[in-house]
């Protein structure tokens, strides 16, 4: 039930802190990651030489974020592929490959068929799923449930942050098995993860109203672009997808480094561009790259809305609007940066009087190919 909320989506965005906390609950004990569902699989994770993540839509963007962390912490090469593409291209996977599927519903036909194909080819399959007993987890060798709670609105919000959380828990678990992280680094990452729910809550408490107001002013916008680098790139894709599906506005996400290879031609005076800005203290090189991207598009008239860390004063002169998120280590920043984008897409759809829970032409779970 919606309770006092204006929509299921509003309720589910408000539950993002809880979704992360609940996905972690019981899985961090005495500073160690404990995932009982994966008991007895250490040998598999120690031996696997490659990971392929298959998913669709927002779940695939969670996979893209997860790739950075899994590779950094475990040094296992990771590819992320849209499930519907994977299935029909005679993919090269075998017994040394772990295929991880990500699905909120656990019923997405494209993802299910990719999992079946992976199993047929001899790969081991792991399902990250939010729905107990759904088809995809039942078809998989192992399951790590996200505990975001039921998600009713078509737009995936709290499930997305829970999916990234589950991927991070999995990555840290495998890093311990493979000995690829020092105990200190492992402890630092666990502390970062544990701090996320309160930081997401900070964004909701301090920025939500302002972002909704801002979305109201933007209700007549025809097109919005999103830019990010590194883990900010999948967040740019997610910001664009949410805006399309909820507000029917043309939106595109780009890797900021790709601008000069084409997309910068789109910039004309007044074009709104959201830019996910990495932390100046934790990622100084990336930060300065993104600030120069901002300068390039602003010089051509773009209206820049920066999503930046609270302490980032350097970005101020370069942005028309700054949406604030608390400081987090680079790999954890996307879980915060996505929150303003969820709020913005919802706010804009509300401003246009649209049904945010049930956008046109879409279904919550896509059970056909
Ligand atoms: O249930 P799933 O996670 O497998 O769904 C995958 C996509 O259909 C889903 O994330 C879709 O892109 C959302 N409507 C995006 O908000």
Short mmCIF file of C-alpha atoms and ligand atoms in Angstrom, two decimals:
data_model
loop_
_atom_site.label_atom_id
_atom_site.label_comp_id
_atom_site.label_asym_id
_atom_site.label_seq_id
_atom_site.Cartn_x
_atom_site.Cartn_y
_atom_site.Cartn_z
CA UNK A 1 0.00 0.00 0.00
CA UNK A 2 1.01 3.59 -0.73
CA UNK A 3 0.42 4.73 2.83
CA UNK A 4 0.44 8.51 2.91
CA UNK A 5 2.53 8.83 -0.25
CA UNK A 6 1.34 10.47 -3.45
CA UNK A 7 2.62 7.53 -5.49
CA UNK A 8 4.35 4.21 -5.08
CA UNK A 9 7.37 5.75 -6.72
CA UNK A 10 7.55 8.52 -4.10
CA UNK A 11 7.36 5.86 -1.39
CA UNK A 12 9.98 3.70 -3.05
CA UNK A 13 12.44 6.58 -3.53
CA UNK A 14 11.97 7.40 0.16
CA UNK A 15 12.81 3.76 0.89
CA UNK A 16 16.17 3.86 -0.91
CA UNK A 17 18.16 4.17 2.36
CA UNK A 18 16.29 1.22 3.82
CA UNK A 19 16.76 -0.84 0.65
CA UNK A 20 20.53 -0.54 0.99
CA UNK A 21 20.45 -1.18 4.75
CA UNK A 22 18.18 -4.22 4.38
CA UNK A 23 20.30 -5.70 1.61
CA UNK A 24 23.31 -5.45 3.93
CA UNK A 25 21.49 -6.63 7.04
CA UNK A 26 23.01 -9.80 8.51
CA UNK A 27 25.60 -9.88 5.74
CA UNK A 28 28.24 -7.91 7.63
CA UNK A 29 29.32 -9.64 10.82
CA UNK A 30 32.33 -8.64 12.91
CA UNK A 31 33.62 -6.57 10.03
CA UNK A 32 33.38 -9.49 7.59
CA UNK A 33 31.04 -10.11 4.69
CA UNK A 34 28.91 -13.18 5.36
CA UNK A 35 26.62 -14.44 2.62
CA UNK A 36 25.22 -17.76 3.83
CA UNK A 37 23.48 -18.33 0.46
CA UNK A 38 26.94 -18.68 -1.08
CA UNK A 39 28.26 -21.22 1.43
CA UNK A 40 30.13 -24.05 -0.23
CA UNK A 41 30.90 -22.03 -3.35
CA UNK A 42 34.33 -20.69 -2.38
CA UNK A 43 36.08 -23.03 -4.77
CA UNK A 44 33.95 -21.88 -7.65
CA UNK A 45 34.64 -18.21 -6.92
CA UNK A 46 38.33 -18.89 -6.43
CA UNK A 47 38.59 -20.58 -9.81
CA UNK A 48 36.40 -18.50 -12.05
CA UNK A 49 38.35 -16.62 -14.72
CA UNK A 50 35.68 -14.34 -16.09
CA UNK A 51 32.34 -12.82 -15.11
CA UNK A 52 29.59 -11.84 -17.51
CA UNK A 53 26.69 -9.81 -16.16
CA UNK A 54 23.40 -10.05 -18.04
CA UNK A 55 20.38 -7.83 -17.38
CA UNK A 56 18.08 -5.30 -19.00
CA UNK A 57 17.26 -1.64 -18.42
CA UNK A 58 18.07 -0.23 -15.02
CA UNK A 59 19.31 -3.61 -13.79
CA UNK A 60 21.93 -3.55 -16.56
CA UNK A 61 23.10 -0.12 -15.36
CA UNK A 62 23.49 -1.56 -11.85
CA UNK A 63 25.63 -4.22 -13.52
CA UNK A 64 27.77 -1.57 -15.20
CA UNK A 65 28.40 0.08 -11.83
CA UNK A 66 29.17 -3.33 -10.34
CA UNK A 67 31.77 -4.04 -13.01
CA UNK A 68 34.05 -1.28 -11.70
CA UNK A 69 33.96 -2.62 -8.15
CA UNK A 70 34.23 -6.32 -9.02
CA UNK A 71 37.22 -5.72 -11.28
CA UNK A 72 38.93 -3.38 -8.83
CA UNK A 73 38.47 -5.61 -5.82
CA UNK A 74 38.73 -9.11 -7.28
CA UNK A 75 40.75 -8.52 -10.48
CA UNK A 76 38.34 -10.83 -12.33
CA UNK A 77 37.53 -9.43 -15.78
CA UNK A 78 33.86 -8.47 -16.02
CA UNK A 79 31.71 -7.83 -19.06
CA UNK A 80 28.21 -6.46 -18.87
CA UNK A 81 25.85 -7.35 -21.64
CA UNK A 82 22.20 -6.65 -22.31
CA UNK A 83 20.52 -10.01 -21.86
CA UNK A 84 18.70 -9.87 -25.19
CA UNK A 85 21.96 -9.21 -27.04
CA UNK A 86 23.85 -11.93 -25.19
CA UNK A 87 21.42 -14.62 -26.07
CA UNK A 88 21.42 -14.23 -29.81
CA UNK A 89 25.09 -13.83 -30.60
CA UNK A 90 26.53 -17.25 -29.81
CA UNK A 91 28.35 -15.95 -26.72
CA UNK A 92 31.69 -17.39 -25.67
CA UNK A 93 31.11 -18.69 -22.15
CA UNK A 94 32.00 -21.98 -20.55
CA UNK A 95 32.69 -23.66 -17.22
CA UNK A 96 35.26 -21.00 -16.22
CA UNK A 97 32.69 -18.22 -16.65
CA UNK A 98 30.34 -17.01 -13.96
CA UNK A 99 27.23 -15.44 -15.46
CA UNK A 100 25.53 -13.08 -13.03
CA UNK A 101 21.99 -12.04 -13.86
CA UNK A 102 20.40 -9.02 -12.22
CA UNK A 103 16.65 -8.66 -12.10
CA UNK A 104 14.27 -6.97 -9.73
CA UNK A 105 11.29 -9.06 -10.77
CA UNK A 106 13.15 -12.25 -11.53
CA UNK A 107 10.71 -12.75 -14.38
CA UNK A 108 12.20 -10.69 -17.21
CA UNK A 109 12.05 -13.02 -20.19
CA UNK A 110 15.13 -11.58 -21.90
CA UNK A 111 17.21 -12.13 -18.78
CA UNK A 112 15.76 -15.57 -18.09
CA UNK A 113 16.59 -16.76 -21.60
CA UNK A 114 20.15 -15.42 -21.27
CA UNK A 115 20.56 -17.36 -18.02
CA UNK A 116 19.28 -20.53 -19.66
CA UNK A 117 21.64 -20.05 -22.58
CA UNK A 118 24.57 -19.52 -20.20
CA UNK A 119 23.69 -22.71 -18.31
CA UNK A 120 23.37 -24.63 -21.59
CA UNK A 121 26.88 -23.52 -22.48
CA UNK A 122 28.20 -24.84 -19.18
CA UNK A 123 28.64 -21.57 -17.28
CA UNK A 124 27.78 -21.26 -13.60
CA UNK A 125 24.93 -18.85 -12.97
CA UNK A 126 24.30 -16.50 -10.06
CA UNK A 127 21.06 -14.54 -9.74
CA UNK A 128 20.79 -11.17 -8.01
CA UNK A 129 17.08 -10.82 -7.56
CA UNK A 130 14.55 -8.91 -5.46
CA UNK A 131 11.67 -11.37 -5.66
CA UNK A 132 11.78 -14.52 -3.55
CA UNK A 133 11.16 -17.69 -5.50
CA UNK A 134 10.95 -15.99 -8.91
CA UNK A 135 11.79 -17.89 -12.09
CA UNK A 136 15.32 -16.54 -12.70
CA UNK A 137 16.66 -17.43 -9.23
CA UNK A 138 15.03 -20.85 -9.53
CA UNK A 139 16.91 -21.42 -12.80
CA UNK A 140 20.27 -20.31 -11.32
CA UNK A 141 23.02 -22.17 -9.47
CA UNK A 142 23.22 -19.53 -6.75
CA UNK A 143 21.12 -16.61 -5.51
CA UNK A 144 21.88 -13.41 -3.67
CA UNK A 145 18.59 -11.72 -2.90
CA UNK A 146 18.34 -7.98 -2.70
CA UNK A 147 16.07 -7.02 0.17
CA UNK A 148 14.60 -3.81 -1.22
CA UNK A 149 11.06 -4.95 -0.44
CA UNK A 150 8.32 -5.09 -3.07
CA UNK A 151 8.74 -2.51 -5.82
CA UNK A 152 5.41 -1.55 -7.38
CA UNK A 153 6.12 1.51 -9.53
CA UNK A 154 7.28 0.64 -13.05
CA UNK A 155 10.41 2.74 -12.60
CA UNK A 156 13.05 0.81 -10.74
CA UNK A 157 14.50 2.95 -7.95
CA UNK A 158 15.10 1.30 -4.60
CA UNK A 159 15.81 -1.99 -6.38
CA UNK A 160 18.63 -0.27 -8.29
CA UNK A 161 20.51 0.86 -5.18
CA UNK A 162 19.92 -2.55 -3.61
CA UNK A 163 21.32 -4.29 -6.72
CA UNK A 164 24.52 -2.27 -6.54
CA UNK A 165 24.75 -3.05 -2.82
CA UNK A 166 24.38 -6.78 -3.48
CA UNK A 167 27.01 -6.67 -6.21
CA UNK A 168 29.40 -4.89 -3.85
CA UNK A 169 28.79 -7.43 -1.08
CA UNK A 170 29.42 -10.20 -3.58
CA UNK A 171 32.61 -8.52 -4.84
CA UNK A 172 33.97 -8.10 -1.32
CA UNK A 173 33.10 -11.72 -0.52
CA UNK A 174 34.99 -12.94 -3.59
CA UNK A 175 37.90 -10.58 -2.88
CA UNK A 176 38.30 -12.22 0.52
CA UNK A 177 38.25 -15.69 -1.01
CA UNK A 178 40.82 -14.73 -3.63
CA UNK A 179 42.92 -12.64 -1.24
CA UNK A 180 42.88 -9.63 -3.55
CA UNK A 181 42.21 -7.00 -0.89
CA UNK A 182 44.12 -6.32 2.30
CA UNK A 183 42.03 -6.66 5.47
CA UNK A 184 42.37 -2.87 5.97
CA UNK A 185 41.06 -2.06 2.52
CA UNK A 186 38.29 -4.59 2.96
CA UNK A 187 37.32 -2.93 6.25
CA UNK A 188 37.34 0.52 4.63
CA UNK A 189 35.00 -0.62 1.88
CA UNK A 190 32.64 -2.21 4.38
CA UNK A 191 32.60 1.03 6.37
CA UNK A 192 31.80 3.00 3.20
CA UNK A 193 28.97 0.64 2.36
CA UNK A 194 27.56 0.83 5.88
CA UNK A 195 27.57 4.63 5.75
CA UNK A 196 25.44 4.79 2.60
CA UNK A 197 21.92 4.61 4.05
CA UNK A 198 22.48 7.72 6.19
CA UNK A 199 24.04 9.55 3.26
CA UNK A 200 21.13 8.73 0.94
CA UNK A 201 18.83 9.94 3.69
CA UNK A 202 20.79 13.20 3.78
CA UNK A 203 20.05 13.76 0.09
CA UNK A 204 16.34 13.09 0.64
CA UNK A 205 16.18 15.36 3.68
CA UNK A 206 18.23 18.22 2.29
CA UNK A 207 17.83 18.24 -1.47
CA UNK A 208 14.54 16.59 -2.41
CA UNK A 209 12.34 19.69 -2.13
CA UNK A 210 14.75 21.85 -4.05
CA UNK A 211 15.12 19.24 -6.82
CA UNK A 212 11.34 18.88 -7.11
CA UNK A 213 11.02 22.65 -7.37
CA UNK A 214 13.71 22.70 -9.98
CA UNK A 215 11.95 19.91 -11.92
CA UNK A 216 8.79 22.06 -11.94
CA UNK A 217 10.69 24.91 -13.58
CA UNK A 218 11.95 22.50 -16.20
CA UNK A 219 8.54 21.06 -17.09
CA UNK A 220 8.61 22.48 -20.63
CA UNK A 221 12.05 21.16 -21.49
CA UNK A 222 12.21 19.19 -24.74
CA UNK A 223 15.52 17.38 -24.25
CA UNK A 224 17.95 16.71 -21.42
CA UNK A 225 21.46 15.27 -21.61
CA UNK A 226 23.38 13.47 -18.86
CA UNK A 227 27.14 13.13 -18.63
CA UNK A 228 29.36 11.11 -16.36
CA UNK A 229 32.75 9.44 -16.24
CA UNK A 230 33.87 6.17 -14.66
CA UNK A 231 31.08 5.03 -12.29
CA UNK A 232 29.28 8.27 -13.12
CA UNK A 233 28.76 7.04 -16.67
CA UNK A 234 26.20 4.31 -15.87
CA UNK A 235 24.50 6.84 -13.59
CA UNK A 236 24.18 9.21 -16.55
CA UNK A 237 22.54 6.37 -18.50
CA UNK A 238 20.20 5.67 -15.60
CA UNK A 239 19.27 9.37 -15.24
CA UNK A 240 18.38 9.49 -18.92
CA UNK A 241 16.37 6.26 -18.86
CA UNK A 242 14.31 7.42 -15.87
CA UNK A 243 13.54 10.75 -17.50
CA UNK A 244 12.44 9.09 -20.75
CA UNK A 245 10.24 6.50 -19.16
CA UNK A 246 8.57 8.80 -16.66
CA UNK A 247 8.30 12.18 -18.36
CA UNK A 248 8.42 11.22 -22.07
CA UNK A 249 11.15 13.78 -22.64
CA UNK A 250 14.00 13.01 -24.97
CA UNK A 251 17.01 12.21 -22.80
CA UNK A 252 20.40 10.70 -23.47
CA UNK A 253 23.29 9.73 -21.28
CA UNK A 254 26.89 9.90 -22.45
CA UNK A 255 30.33 9.11 -21.17
CA UNK A 256 31.73 12.63 -20.71
CA UNK A 257 34.92 11.67 -22.54
CA UNK A 258 32.84 10.83 -25.59
CA UNK A 259 31.57 14.42 -25.99
CA UNK A 260 34.19 15.52 -28.46
CA UNK A 261 33.64 12.39 -30.52
CA UNK A 262 30.17 13.51 -31.52
CA UNK A 263 27.61 14.44 -28.87
CA UNK A 264 28.98 17.95 -28.31
CA UNK A 265 27.37 18.86 -31.64
CA UNK A 266 24.03 18.62 -29.83
CA UNK A 267 24.87 21.48 -27.50
CA UNK A 268 23.07 24.68 -28.32
CA UNK A 269 22.23 27.66 -26.11
CA UNK A 270 19.96 26.66 -23.24
CA UNK A 271 20.42 22.87 -23.59
CA UNK A 272 20.13 21.41 -20.07
CA UNK A 273 22.94 18.99 -19.23
CA UNK A 274 23.21 17.10 -15.96
CA UNK A 275 26.82 16.35 -15.10
CA UNK A 276 27.83 13.86 -12.46
CA UNK A 277 30.95 15.36 -10.93
CA UNK A 278 33.45 13.06 -9.19
CA UNK A 279 34.88 14.04 -5.83
CA UNK A 280 37.70 16.64 -6.03
CA UNK A 281 39.47 15.08 -3.05
CA UNK A 282 39.09 11.40 -3.90
CA UNK A 283 39.29 11.59 -7.70
CA UNK A 284 41.21 14.80 -8.47
CA UNK A 285 42.16 13.72 -11.99
CA UNK A 286 38.65 12.70 -12.96
CA UNK A 287 37.28 15.80 -11.27
CA UNK A 288 39.41 18.13 -13.35
CA UNK A 289 38.53 16.22 -16.53
CA UNK A 290 34.84 16.58 -15.80
CA UNK A 291 35.23 20.28 -14.99
CA UNK A 292 36.89 20.79 -18.38
CA UNK A 293 34.02 18.90 -20.02
CA UNK A 294 31.67 21.30 -18.29
CA UNK A 295 33.66 24.28 -19.57
CA UNK A 296 33.49 22.93 -23.11
CA UNK A 297 29.73 22.57 -23.12
CA UNK A 298 29.11 25.79 -21.24
CA UNK A 299 31.17 27.73 -23.74
CA UNK A 300 28.57 26.52 -26.25
CA UNK A 301 25.65 27.68 -24.16
CA UNK A 302 24.71 24.53 -22.20
CA UNK A 303 22.84 24.99 -18.96
CA UNK A 304 24.78 22.83 -16.52
CA UNK A 305 23.20 21.10 -13.57
CA UNK A 306 26.02 19.54 -11.57
CA UNK A 307 25.59 16.71 -9.13
CA UNK A 308 28.52 17.32 -6.85
CA UNK A 309 29.88 16.51 -3.44
CA UNK A 310 28.92 18.90 -0.64
CA UNK A 311 32.48 20.12 -0.17
CA UNK A 312 33.16 20.77 -3.86
CA UNK A 313 33.56 24.55 -4.12
CA UNK A 314 35.58 24.31 -7.33
CA UNK A 315 32.55 23.30 -9.35
CA UNK A 316 30.43 26.30 -8.33
CA UNK A 317 31.68 28.85 -10.87
CA UNK A 318 31.08 26.32 -13.64
CA UNK A 319 27.52 25.24 -12.95
CA UNK A 320 24.15 26.94 -13.26
CA UNK A 321 22.71 24.69 -10.61
CA UNK A 322 24.38 22.35 -8.11
CA UNK A 323 22.60 19.38 -6.55
CA UNK A 324 24.52 18.22 -3.49
CA UNK A 325 25.44 14.74 -2.33
CA UNK A 326 27.62 13.79 0.67
CA UNK A 327 31.21 12.71 0.20
CA UNK A 328 31.75 9.00 -0.46
CA UNK A 329 34.71 7.03 -1.80
CA UNK A 330 34.64 6.94 -5.63
CA UNK A 331 33.08 3.49 -6.04
CA UNK A 332 30.28 4.39 -3.64
CA UNK A 333 29.45 7.79 -5.08
CA UNK A 334 27.07 6.45 -7.77
CA UNK A 335 24.66 5.15 -5.14
CA UNK A 336 24.33 8.74 -3.94
CA UNK A 337 24.47 10.54 -7.30
CA UNK A 338 21.54 8.52 -8.63
CA UNK A 339 19.16 9.74 -5.92
CA UNK A 340 18.82 13.33 -7.23
CA UNK A 341 18.22 11.89 -10.71
CA UNK A 342 15.41 9.65 -9.48
CA UNK A 343 13.86 12.60 -7.67
CA UNK A 344 14.25 14.83 -10.71
CA UNK A 345 12.61 12.39 -13.15
CA UNK A 346 9.73 11.82 -10.74
CA UNK A 347 9.37 15.56 -10.07
CA UNK A 348 9.28 16.42 -13.74
CA UNK A 349 6.69 13.75 -14.52
CA UNK A 350 4.59 15.01 -11.62
CA UNK A 351 4.94 18.57 -12.90
CA UNK A 352 3.58 17.40 -16.25
CA UNK A 353 0.68 15.68 -14.52
CA UNK A 354 1.77 12.20 -15.62
CA UNK A 355 1.23 8.91 -13.83
CA UNK A 356 4.66 8.17 -12.35
CA UNK A 357 3.71 4.69 -11.21
CA UNK A 358 2.42 3.50 -14.56
CA UNK A 359 4.04 5.30 -17.48
CA UNK A 360 2.50 4.73 -20.91
CA UNK A 361 3.48 1.64 -22.93
CA UNK A 362 5.46 0.04 -20.09
CA UNK A 363 4.98 -2.95 -17.81
CA UNK A 364 6.61 -3.54 -14.44
CA UNK A 365 7.89 -6.86 -15.50
CA UNK A 366 8.55 -7.65 -19.14
CA UNK A 367 7.69 -11.32 -19.46
CA UNK A 368 7.78 -11.43 -23.25
CA UNK A 369 10.84 -11.27 -25.48
O1 LIG B 1 12.66 -6.83 -13.28
P1 LIG B 1 13.95 -6.48 -13.94
O2 LIG B 1 14.93 -5.86 -13.02
O3 LIG B 1 14.54 -7.64 -14.71
O4 LIG B 1 13.57 -5.39 -15.04
C1 LIG B 1 14.50 -4.92 -15.96
C2 LIG B 1 14.00 -3.68 -16.67
O5 LIG B 1 12.83 -3.97 -17.40
C3 LIG B 1 13.72 -2.53 -15.70
O6 LIG B 1 14.83 -2.20 -14.93
C4 LIG B 1 13.26 -1.29 -16.48
O7 LIG B 1 14.30 -0.79 -17.26
C5 LIG B 1 12.73 -0.23 -15.50
N1 LIG B 1 11.38 0.14 -15.85
C6 LIG B 1 13.57 1.01 -15.44
O8 LIG B 1 13.12 1.91 -14.49
#
